[in-house]
Amino acid sequence: MASSTVGTASHELPDERGVSRRLLESAAVLAYDPATEVDWETPLDRDFHGASPEWSTLYGTAYWAELTEELRKELTRQEAASVASTGIWFEMILQQMVLRDMYAKDPTKADFQWALTEVAEECRHSIMFARGAEKLGAPAYRPHRLVIELGRVFKTLAFGEAAYAAILVAEEVLDVMQRDWMRDERVVPFVRTINNIHVVEESRHMKFARDQTRRRLAGAGRIRRHINAFVVATASYFIVTSMVRRQVYESAGLDVRRAVAEAGANEHHKSMMRASCSGLMEFLASARLLTKPALAFYKRANLI
C-alpha cells in the first residue's frame, strides 16, 4: 500500500526533492515484476498454510485446539486471501489519491515522478494480490458495504496529513505480519514470495508517508491536529477491522457463529496486533496525533 493525497504544502521544503529522488533511485535498483517473480504455474500445495498460524484470528482459542491440521491450514489460506483482498481495496483508494494529488503538477519534479512510480508499484501489487487470492482458492472477500462507501468518501475528501497518516497505518500493520509470513517455511512458497515483494517495495511507500505526514503537520495548530487525529483513527479502525471477513470461516468449513465469537475474544490475536503497531503508535505520538478520541478508536481496533 502507498501514500498520497490532495492538497500540498504551499512551498517545497529543501529536502523534499531529495527524498523523492532517493526513492526513485531505490525503485530503479530494487523492484519486482510479480508476473515473472511469483510461481503462478505450480498447483496449490495444500500441505502448507496461507499465513503463519500464530497470526490466525483463532490461534490460541478452544476452537483452534479442536481443528484438524488440515482445517487450520485451510483457515489460514482463507484469512491470507481476505487480507489480500482488503489490501486491494485500500490500494485502489490510495492510487486514486496519488493521481489526484499529482494532477496538472510539474512532471519534471522528482516528487511527481516518484508518485507515478508508486502508483505503478501499487497497481502491480493489486494484481499480485488478486492472483494470489485466486490461487489460494478463495472467493472475492470485500469489506462491508458501509465501509466501501466510507472509503469512497475518504478517497474523495481526505487530503494532507490525514490521508498520509491513515495510509501509513494500513501499510505498517500489513508490513509487520507479512515480514513474519515471508520467513515462515510453513507458509506456501508462492505466498512467501508475494509477501517478500510487498515488504520490499512498501518500505519505500512507508518512508514517503512518514516524511509527508511530518511535512504536512509542520506548523499545524491544535484544532487541525485534533481533527486529523480523529480522521486517521476512524479510517484506521475500518481498515484494520476489515482485514479478515467473517466469510472466511464459512469458506474454511467452520461454524461461523462460534468462530466469530471466539475470534472476537481472542487475546492472543489482540496482543499480536498491538505488538505490530508499537512503532507506528510511537510515530503518531511524536506527530501529536494520539488524542483521547483517537486513542479510543485505536483501542477498539486492538492497535494499542
mmCIF file of C-alpha atoms in Angstrom:
data_model
loop_
_atom_site.group_PDB
_atom_site.id
_atom_site.type_symbol
_atom_site.label_atom_id
_atom_site.label_comp_id
_atom_site.label_asym_id
_atom_site.label_seq_id
_atom_site.Cartn_x
_atom_site.Cartn_y
_atom_site.Cartn_z
ATOM 1 C CA MET A 1 0.000 0.000 0.000
ATOM 2 C CA ALA A 2 1.207 3.701 -0.603
ATOM 3 C CA SER A 3 0.798 7.289 0.295
ATOM 4 C CA SER A 4 -0.513 10.441 -1.212
ATOM 5 C CA THR A 5 -3.303 12.940 -1.128
ATOM 6 C CA VAL A 6 -4.992 16.038 -2.323
ATOM 7 C CA GLY A 7 -3.647 19.307 -1.067
ATOM 8 C CA THR A 8 0.060 20.023 -0.847
ATOM 9 C CA ALA A 9 2.181 22.470 1.069
ATOM 10 C CA SER A 10 2.422 25.941 -0.427
ATOM 11 C CA HIS A 11 6.142 25.567 -0.981
ATOM 12 C CA GLU A 12 8.545 22.680 -1.346
ATOM 13 C CA LEU A 13 10.782 22.114 1.644
ATOM 14 C CA PRO A 14 14.529 21.802 0.921
ATOM 15 C CA ASP A 15 14.846 18.039 1.322
ATOM 16 C CA GLU A 16 11.535 17.047 -0.265
ATOM 17 C CA ARG A 17 13.051 16.584 -3.695
ATOM 18 C CA GLY A 18 15.913 14.644 -2.130
ATOM 19 C CA VAL A 19 13.579 12.111 -0.504
ATOM 20 C CA SER A 20 11.697 11.512 -3.745
ATOM 21 C CA ARG A 21 14.931 11.259 -5.719
ATOM 22 C CA ARG A 22 16.336 8.644 -3.343
ATOM 23 C CA LEU A 23 13.112 6.644 -3.584
ATOM 24 C CA LEU A 24 13.288 6.769 -7.377
ATOM 25 C CA GLU A 25 16.871 5.516 -7.271
ATOM 26 C CA SER A 26 15.859 2.680 -4.935
ATOM 27 C CA ALA A 27 12.984 1.671 -7.217
ATOM 28 C CA ALA A 28 15.336 1.604 -10.199
ATOM 29 C CA VAL A 29 17.684 -0.782 -8.401
ATOM 30 C CA LEU A 30 15.275 -2.948 -6.412
ATOM 31 C CA ALA A 31 11.897 -3.644 -7.994
ATOM 32 C CA TYR A 32 9.999 -6.782 -8.922
ATOM 33 C CA ASP A 33 7.620 -7.955 -11.614
ATOM 34 C CA PRO A 34 5.168 -10.321 -9.865
ATOM 35 C CA ALA A 35 4.121 -11.744 -13.224
ATOM 36 C CA THR A 36 7.530 -13.414 -13.536
ATOM 37 C CA GLU A 37 8.826 -13.486 -9.934
ATOM 38 C CA VAL A 38 5.914 -15.430 -8.440
ATOM 39 C CA ASP A 39 5.387 -19.110 -9.251
ATOM 40 C CA TRP A 40 1.851 -18.976 -10.631
ATOM 41 C CA GLU A 41 2.051 -22.262 -12.519
ATOM 42 C CA THR A 42 2.678 -24.820 -9.757
ATOM 43 C CA PRO A 43 -0.659 -26.084 -8.350
ATOM 44 C CA LEU A 44 -1.518 -25.060 -4.785
ATOM 45 C CA ASP A 45 0.134 -27.372 -2.248
ATOM 46 C CA ARG A 46 -2.452 -27.855 0.499
ATOM 47 C CA ASP A 47 0.164 -29.159 2.907
ATOM 48 C CA PHE A 48 1.125 -25.534 3.583
ATOM 49 C CA HIS A 49 -0.504 -22.701 5.475
ATOM 50 C CA GLY A 50 -1.516 -19.464 3.777
ATOM 51 C CA ALA A 51 -0.099 -17.403 6.651
ATOM 52 C CA SER A 52 1.808 -18.019 9.864
ATOM 53 C CA PRO A 53 -0.622 -19.916 12.134
ATOM 54 C CA GLU A 54 0.160 -17.571 15.027
ATOM 55 C CA TRP A 55 -1.455 -14.765 13.030
ATOM 56 C CA SER A 56 -4.739 -16.627 12.607
ATOM 57 C CA THR A 57 -7.694 -14.957 14.293
ATOM 58 C CA LEU A 58 -8.467 -18.275 16.020
ATOM 59 C CA TYR A 59 -4.952 -19.259 17.085
ATOM 60 C CA GLY A 60 -4.864 -19.965 20.817
ATOM 61 C CA THR A 61 -8.641 -20.430 21.162
ATOM 62 C CA ALA A 62 -10.521 -23.546 22.218
ATOM 63 C CA TYR A 63 -11.885 -23.788 18.678
ATOM 64 C CA TRP A 64 -8.364 -23.794 17.210
ATOM 65 C CA ALA A 65 -7.415 -26.662 19.514
ATOM 66 C CA GLU A 66 -10.308 -28.717 18.121
ATOM 67 C CA LEU A 67 -9.470 -28.146 14.473
ATOM 68 C CA THR A 68 -7.600 -30.726 12.432
ATOM 69 C CA GLU A 69 -4.313 -29.609 10.911
ATOM 70 C CA GLU A 70 -5.993 -29.707 7.517
ATOM 71 C CA LEU A 71 -8.706 -27.273 8.654
ATOM 72 C CA ARG A 72 -6.140 -24.982 10.292
ATOM 73 C CA LYS A 73 -4.249 -24.731 7.023
ATOM 74 C CA GLU A 74 -7.422 -24.042 5.068
ATOM 75 C CA LEU A 75 -8.378 -21.334 7.556
ATOM 76 C CA THR A 76 -5.026 -19.550 7.261
ATOM 77 C CA ARG A 77 -5.246 -19.730 3.466
ATOM 78 C CA GLN A 78 -8.672 -18.089 3.542
ATOM 79 C CA GLU A 79 -7.511 -15.484 6.056
ATOM 80 C CA ALA A 80 -4.482 -14.629 3.912
ATOM 81 C CA ALA A 81 -6.775 -14.208 0.898
ATOM 82 C CA SER A 82 -9.064 -11.923 2.899
ATOM 83 C CA VAL A 83 -6.125 -9.740 3.964
ATOM 84 C CA ALA A 84 -5.003 -9.580 0.327
ATOM 85 C CA SER A 85 -8.492 -8.569 -0.819
ATOM 86 C CA THR A 86 -8.636 -5.794 1.777
ATOM 87 C CA GLY A 87 -5.208 -4.690 0.555
ATOM 88 C CA ILE A 88 -6.539 -4.418 -2.996
ATOM 89 C CA TRP A 89 -9.485 -2.298 -1.812
ATOM 90 C CA PHE A 90 -7.269 0.150 0.021
ATOM 91 C CA GLU A 91 -4.573 0.230 -2.663
ATOM 92 C CA MET A 92 -7.226 1.287 -5.164
ATOM 93 C CA ILE A 93 -8.177 4.140 -2.842
ATOM 94 C CA LEU A 94 -4.611 5.356 -2.483
ATOM 95 C CA GLN A 95 -3.842 5.050 -6.196
ATOM 96 C CA GLN A 96 -6.693 7.457 -6.910
ATOM 97 C CA MET A 97 -5.428 9.875 -4.263
ATOM 98 C CA VAL A 98 -1.923 9.816 -5.709
ATOM 99 C CA LEU A 99 -3.127 10.626 -9.204
ATOM 100 C CA ARG A 100 -5.456 13.324 -7.907
ATOM 101 C CA ASP A 101 -2.619 14.888 -5.941
ATOM 102 C CA MET A 102 -0.324 14.981 -8.962
ATOM 103 C CA TYR A 103 -2.910 16.280 -11.423
ATOM 104 C CA ALA A 104 -1.509 19.184 -13.500
ATOM 105 C CA LYS A 105 1.710 19.394 -11.458
ATOM 106 C CA ASP A 106 5.226 19.782 -12.829
ATOM 107 C CA PRO A 107 6.238 16.405 -14.369
ATOM 108 C CA THR A 108 9.933 17.342 -14.255
ATOM 109 C CA LYS A 109 9.904 17.261 -10.432
ATOM 110 C CA ALA A 110 11.132 14.187 -8.570
ATOM 111 C CA ASP A 111 8.024 14.039 -6.394
ATOM 112 C CA PHE A 112 5.785 13.835 -9.486
ATOM 113 C CA GLN A 113 7.890 11.051 -10.976
ATOM 114 C CA TRP A 114 8.038 9.190 -7.662
ATOM 115 C CA ALA A 115 4.246 9.437 -7.298
ATOM 116 C CA LEU A 116 3.714 7.738 -10.657
ATOM 117 C CA THR A 117 6.334 5.116 -9.768
ATOM 118 C CA GLU A 118 4.422 4.436 -6.567
ATOM 119 C CA VAL A 119 1.151 4.093 -8.474
ATOM 120 C CA ALA A 120 2.813 1.608 -10.837
ATOM 121 C CA GLU A 121 4.062 -0.458 -7.901
ATOM 122 C CA GLU A 122 0.681 -0.399 -6.200
ATOM 123 C CA CYS A 123 -1.053 -1.429 -9.409
ATOM 124 C CA ARG A 124 1.277 -4.446 -9.690
ATOM 125 C CA HIS A 125 0.643 -5.251 -6.023
ATOM 126 C CA SER A 126 -3.123 -5.242 -6.523
ATOM 127 C CA ILE A 127 -2.867 -7.618 -9.480
ATOM 128 C CA MET A 128 -0.460 -9.800 -7.488
ATOM 129 C CA PHE A 129 -2.836 -9.962 -4.510
ATOM 130 C CA ALA A 130 -5.760 -10.757 -6.803
ATOM 131 C CA ARG A 131 -3.938 -13.639 -8.457
ATOM 132 C CA GLY A 132 -2.697 -14.838 -5.076
ATOM 133 C CA ALA A 133 -6.202 -14.934 -3.596
ATOM 134 C CA GLU A 134 -7.437 -16.791 -6.650
ATOM 135 C CA LYS A 135 -4.664 -19.385 -6.354
ATOM 136 C CA LEU A 136 -5.483 -19.853 -2.656
ATOM 137 C CA GLY A 137 -8.954 -20.941 -3.740
ATOM 138 C CA ALA A 138 -10.748 -18.045 -2.099
ATOM 139 C CA PRO A 139 -13.873 -16.163 -3.148
ATOM 140 C CA ALA A 140 -13.897 -12.376 -3.537
ATOM 141 C CA TYR A 141 -13.770 -11.030 0.006
ATOM 142 C CA ARG A 142 -14.906 -7.424 0.271
ATOM 143 C CA PRO A 143 -15.348 -5.024 3.179
ATOM 144 C CA HIS A 144 -18.875 -4.396 4.471
ATOM 145 C CA ARG A 145 -20.948 -2.246 2.124
ATOM 146 C CA LEU A 146 -20.908 0.658 4.591
ATOM 147 C CA VAL A 147 -17.107 0.512 4.764
ATOM 148 C CA ILE A 148 -16.863 0.513 0.974
ATOM 149 C CA GLU A 149 -18.976 3.671 0.822
ATOM 150 C CA LEU A 150 -16.991 5.315 3.622
ATOM 151 C CA GLY A 151 -13.850 4.506 1.639
ATOM 152 C CA ARG A 152 -15.403 6.220 -1.361
ATOM 153 C CA VAL A 153 -15.909 9.352 0.729
ATOM 154 C CA PHE A 154 -12.426 9.150 2.236
ATOM 155 C CA LYS A 155 -10.639 8.919 -1.113
ATOM 156 C CA THR A 156 -12.627 11.926 -2.339
ATOM 157 C CA LEU A 157 -12.245 14.222 0.655
ATOM 158 C CA ALA A 158 -9.090 13.194 2.535
ATOM 159 C CA PHE A 159 -6.087 15.424 1.997
ATOM 160 C CA GLY A 160 -2.782 16.375 3.553
ATOM 161 C CA GLU A 161 -1.541 14.659 6.674
ATOM 162 C CA ALA A 162 -4.884 12.944 7.365
ATOM 163 C CA ALA A 163 -4.614 10.841 4.210
ATOM 164 C CA TYR A 164 -0.884 10.171 4.540
ATOM 165 C CA ALA A 165 -1.122 9.056 8.155
ATOM 166 C CA ALA A 166 -4.187 6.847 7.563
ATOM 167 C CA ILE A 167 -2.421 5.142 4.674
ATOM 168 C CA LEU A 168 0.641 4.653 6.859
ATOM 169 C CA VAL A 169 -1.429 2.798 9.461
ATOM 170 C CA ALA A 170 -2.643 0.271 6.890
ATOM 171 C CA GLU A 171 0.866 -0.170 5.486
ATOM 172 C CA GLU A 172 2.548 -0.639 8.853
ATOM 173 C CA VAL A 173 0.104 -3.249 10.161
ATOM 174 C CA LEU A 174 0.337 -5.277 6.958
ATOM 175 C CA ASP A 175 4.127 -4.910 6.859
ATOM 176 C CA VAL A 176 4.712 -6.495 10.271
ATOM 177 C CA MET A 177 2.547 -9.558 9.663
ATOM 178 C CA GLN A 178 3.928 -10.078 6.166
ATOM 179 C CA ARG A 179 7.505 -9.987 7.451
ATOM 180 C CA ASP A 180 6.598 -12.968 9.630
ATOM 181 C CA TRP A 181 4.845 -14.792 6.810
ATOM 182 C CA MET A 182 7.634 -14.374 4.270
ATOM 183 C CA ARG A 183 10.168 -16.014 6.616
ATOM 184 C CA ASP A 184 7.897 -18.853 7.729
ATOM 185 C CA GLU A 185 8.610 -22.146 5.953
ATOM 186 C CA ARG A 186 5.165 -23.416 6.957
ATOM 187 C CA VAL A 187 3.657 -20.857 4.554
ATOM 188 C CA VAL A 188 3.115 -21.903 0.935
ATOM 189 C CA PRO A 189 6.124 -20.717 -1.124
ATOM 190 C CA PHE A 190 4.280 -18.510 -3.619
ATOM 191 C CA VAL A 191 2.659 -16.554 -0.768
ATOM 192 C CA ARG A 192 6.076 -16.065 0.827
ATOM 193 C CA THR A 193 7.307 -14.610 -2.463
ATOM 194 C CA ILE A 194 4.310 -12.273 -2.645
ATOM 195 C CA ASN A 195 4.947 -11.103 0.893
ATOM 196 C CA ASN A 196 8.637 -10.507 0.216
ATOM 197 C CA ILE A 197 7.868 -8.389 -2.855
ATOM 198 C CA HIS A 198 5.305 -6.361 -0.969
ATOM 199 C CA VAL A 199 7.532 -5.784 2.070
ATOM 200 C CA VAL A 200 10.486 -4.598 -0.027
ATOM 201 C CA GLU A 201 8.506 -2.191 -2.171
ATOM 202 C CA GLU A 202 6.184 -0.947 0.569
ATOM 203 C CA SER A 203 9.179 0.092 2.666
ATOM 204 C CA ARG A 204 9.651 2.940 0.167
ATOM 205 C CA HIS A 205 5.990 3.903 0.397
ATOM 206 C CA MET A 206 6.098 3.975 4.192
ATOM 207 C CA LYS A 207 9.172 6.201 4.156
ATOM 208 C CA PHE A 208 7.366 8.635 1.887
ATOM 209 C CA ALA A 209 4.206 8.528 4.025
ATOM 210 C CA ARG A 210 6.081 9.295 7.228
ATOM 211 C CA ASP A 211 8.002 12.106 5.582
ATOM 212 C CA GLN A 212 4.874 13.660 4.113
ATOM 213 C CA THR A 213 2.924 13.355 7.368
ATOM 214 C CA ARG A 214 5.648 15.276 9.214
ATOM 215 C CA ARG A 215 5.864 17.918 6.493
ATOM 216 C CA ARG A 216 2.127 18.478 6.235
ATOM 217 C CA LEU A 217 1.858 18.845 10.016
ATOM 218 C CA ALA A 218 4.661 21.386 10.264
ATOM 219 C CA GLY A 219 3.154 24.414 11.943
ATOM 220 C CA ALA A 220 -0.318 22.840 12.295
ATOM 221 C CA GLY A 221 -2.423 24.226 15.134
ATOM 222 C CA ARG A 222 -4.249 22.339 17.892
ATOM 223 C CA ILE A 223 -7.660 22.204 16.174
ATOM 224 C CA ARG A 224 -6.203 20.944 12.913
ATOM 225 C CA ARG A 225 -4.232 18.240 14.722
ATOM 226 C CA HIS A 226 -7.302 17.100 16.669
ATOM 227 C CA ILE A 227 -9.424 16.872 13.530
ATOM 228 C CA ASN A 228 -6.738 14.961 11.665
ATOM 229 C CA ALA A 229 -6.127 12.643 14.614
ATOM 230 C CA PHE A 230 -9.819 11.722 14.650
ATOM 231 C CA VAL A 231 -10.000 11.180 10.870
ATOM 232 C CA VAL A 232 -6.883 8.998 10.884
ATOM 233 C CA ALA A 233 -8.072 6.912 13.827
ATOM 234 C CA THR A 234 -11.535 6.249 12.402
ATOM 235 C CA ALA A 235 -10.129 5.362 8.973
ATOM 236 C CA SER A 236 -7.612 3.051 10.636
ATOM 237 C CA TYR A 237 -10.353 1.332 12.617
ATOM 238 C CA PHE A 238 -12.353 0.457 9.496
ATOM 239 C CA ILE A 239 -9.259 -0.664 7.578
ATOM 240 C CA VAL A 240 -7.954 -2.977 10.288
ATOM 241 C CA THR A 241 -11.317 -4.462 11.243
ATOM 242 C CA SER A 242 -11.987 -5.264 7.569
ATOM 243 C CA MET A 243 -8.856 -7.346 7.073
ATOM 244 C CA VAL A 244 -10.414 -10.712 7.956
ATOM 245 C CA ARG A 245 -14.044 -11.024 6.911
ATOM 246 C CA ARG A 246 -16.404 -13.395 8.710
ATOM 247 C CA GLN A 247 -16.982 -15.219 5.412
ATOM 248 C CA VAL A 248 -13.525 -16.816 5.736
ATOM 249 C CA TYR A 249 -14.886 -19.149 8.409
ATOM 250 C CA GLU A 250 -17.655 -20.330 6.125
ATOM 251 C CA SER A 251 -15.187 -20.849 3.269
ATOM 252 C CA ALA A 252 -12.949 -22.879 5.595
ATOM 253 C CA GLY A 253 -15.879 -25.072 6.630
ATOM 254 C CA LEU A 254 -16.152 -23.802 10.212
ATOM 255 C CA ASP A 255 -19.081 -22.898 12.453
ATOM 256 C CA VAL A 256 -19.292 -19.202 11.571
ATOM 257 C CA ARG A 257 -21.089 -18.020 14.720
ATOM 258 C CA ARG A 258 -18.686 -19.816 17.030
ATOM 259 C CA ALA A 259 -15.631 -18.739 15.041
ATOM 260 C CA VAL A 260 -16.677 -15.069 15.067
ATOM 261 C CA ALA A 261 -17.346 -15.174 18.815
ATOM 262 C CA GLU A 262 -14.035 -16.823 19.697
ATOM 263 C CA ALA A 263 -12.042 -14.643 17.303
ATOM 264 C CA GLY A 264 -13.583 -11.524 18.843
ATOM 265 C CA ALA A 265 -12.475 -12.635 22.311
ATOM 266 C CA ASN A 266 -9.044 -13.910 21.252
ATOM 267 C CA GLU A 267 -6.492 -12.156 23.468
ATOM 268 C CA HIS A 268 -3.574 -13.744 21.624
ATOM 269 C CA HIS A 269 -4.576 -12.154 18.325
ATOM 270 C CA LYS A 270 -5.236 -8.816 20.023
ATOM 271 C CA SER A 271 -1.749 -8.871 21.519
ATOM 272 C CA MET A 272 -0.228 -9.683 18.104
ATOM 273 C CA MET A 273 -1.970 -6.665 16.601
ATOM 274 C CA ARG A 274 -0.861 -4.373 19.431
ATOM 275 C CA ALA A 275 2.743 -5.562 19.151
ATOM 276 C CA SER A 276 2.735 -4.972 15.400
ATOM 277 C CA CYS A 277 1.738 -1.338 15.935
ATOM 278 C CA SER A 278 4.170 -0.299 18.657
ATOM 279 C CA GLY A 279 6.469 1.585 16.260
ATOM 280 C CA LEU A 280 3.510 3.117 14.451
ATOM 281 C CA MET A 281 1.995 4.412 17.676
ATOM 282 C CA GLU A 282 5.326 5.950 18.654
ATOM 283 C CA PHE A 283 5.346 7.805 15.334
ATOM 284 C CA LEU A 284 1.745 9.008 15.715
ATOM 285 C CA ALA A 285 2.529 10.151 19.252
ATOM 286 C CA SER A 286 5.573 12.080 18.019
ATOM 287 C CA ALA A 287 3.326 13.727 15.411
ATOM 288 C CA ARG A 288 0.831 14.565 18.193
ATOM 289 C CA LEU A 289 -1.921 12.539 16.528
ATOM 290 C CA LEU A 290 -2.804 10.402 19.560
ATOM 291 C CA THR A 291 -5.582 12.461 21.103
ATOM 292 C CA LYS A 292 -8.066 10.932 23.570
ATOM 293 C CA PRO A 293 -10.814 10.417 20.931
ATOM 294 C CA ALA A 294 -8.244 8.864 18.567
ATOM 295 C CA LEU A 295 -6.943 6.538 21.277
ATOM 296 C CA ALA A 296 -10.479 5.220 21.814
ATOM 297 C CA PHE A 297 -10.634 4.034 18.188
ATOM 298 C CA TYR A 298 -7.156 2.512 18.272
ATOM 299 C CA LYS A 299 -8.017 0.623 21.438
ATOM 300 C CA ARG A 300 -11.261 -0.605 19.916
ATOM 301 C CA ALA A 301 -9.304 -1.883 16.910
ATOM 302 C CA ASN A 302 -6.763 -3.510 19.292
ATOM 303 C CA LEU A 303 -3.920 -1.430 17.902
ATOM 304 C CA ILE A 304 -2.922 -0.055 21.286
#
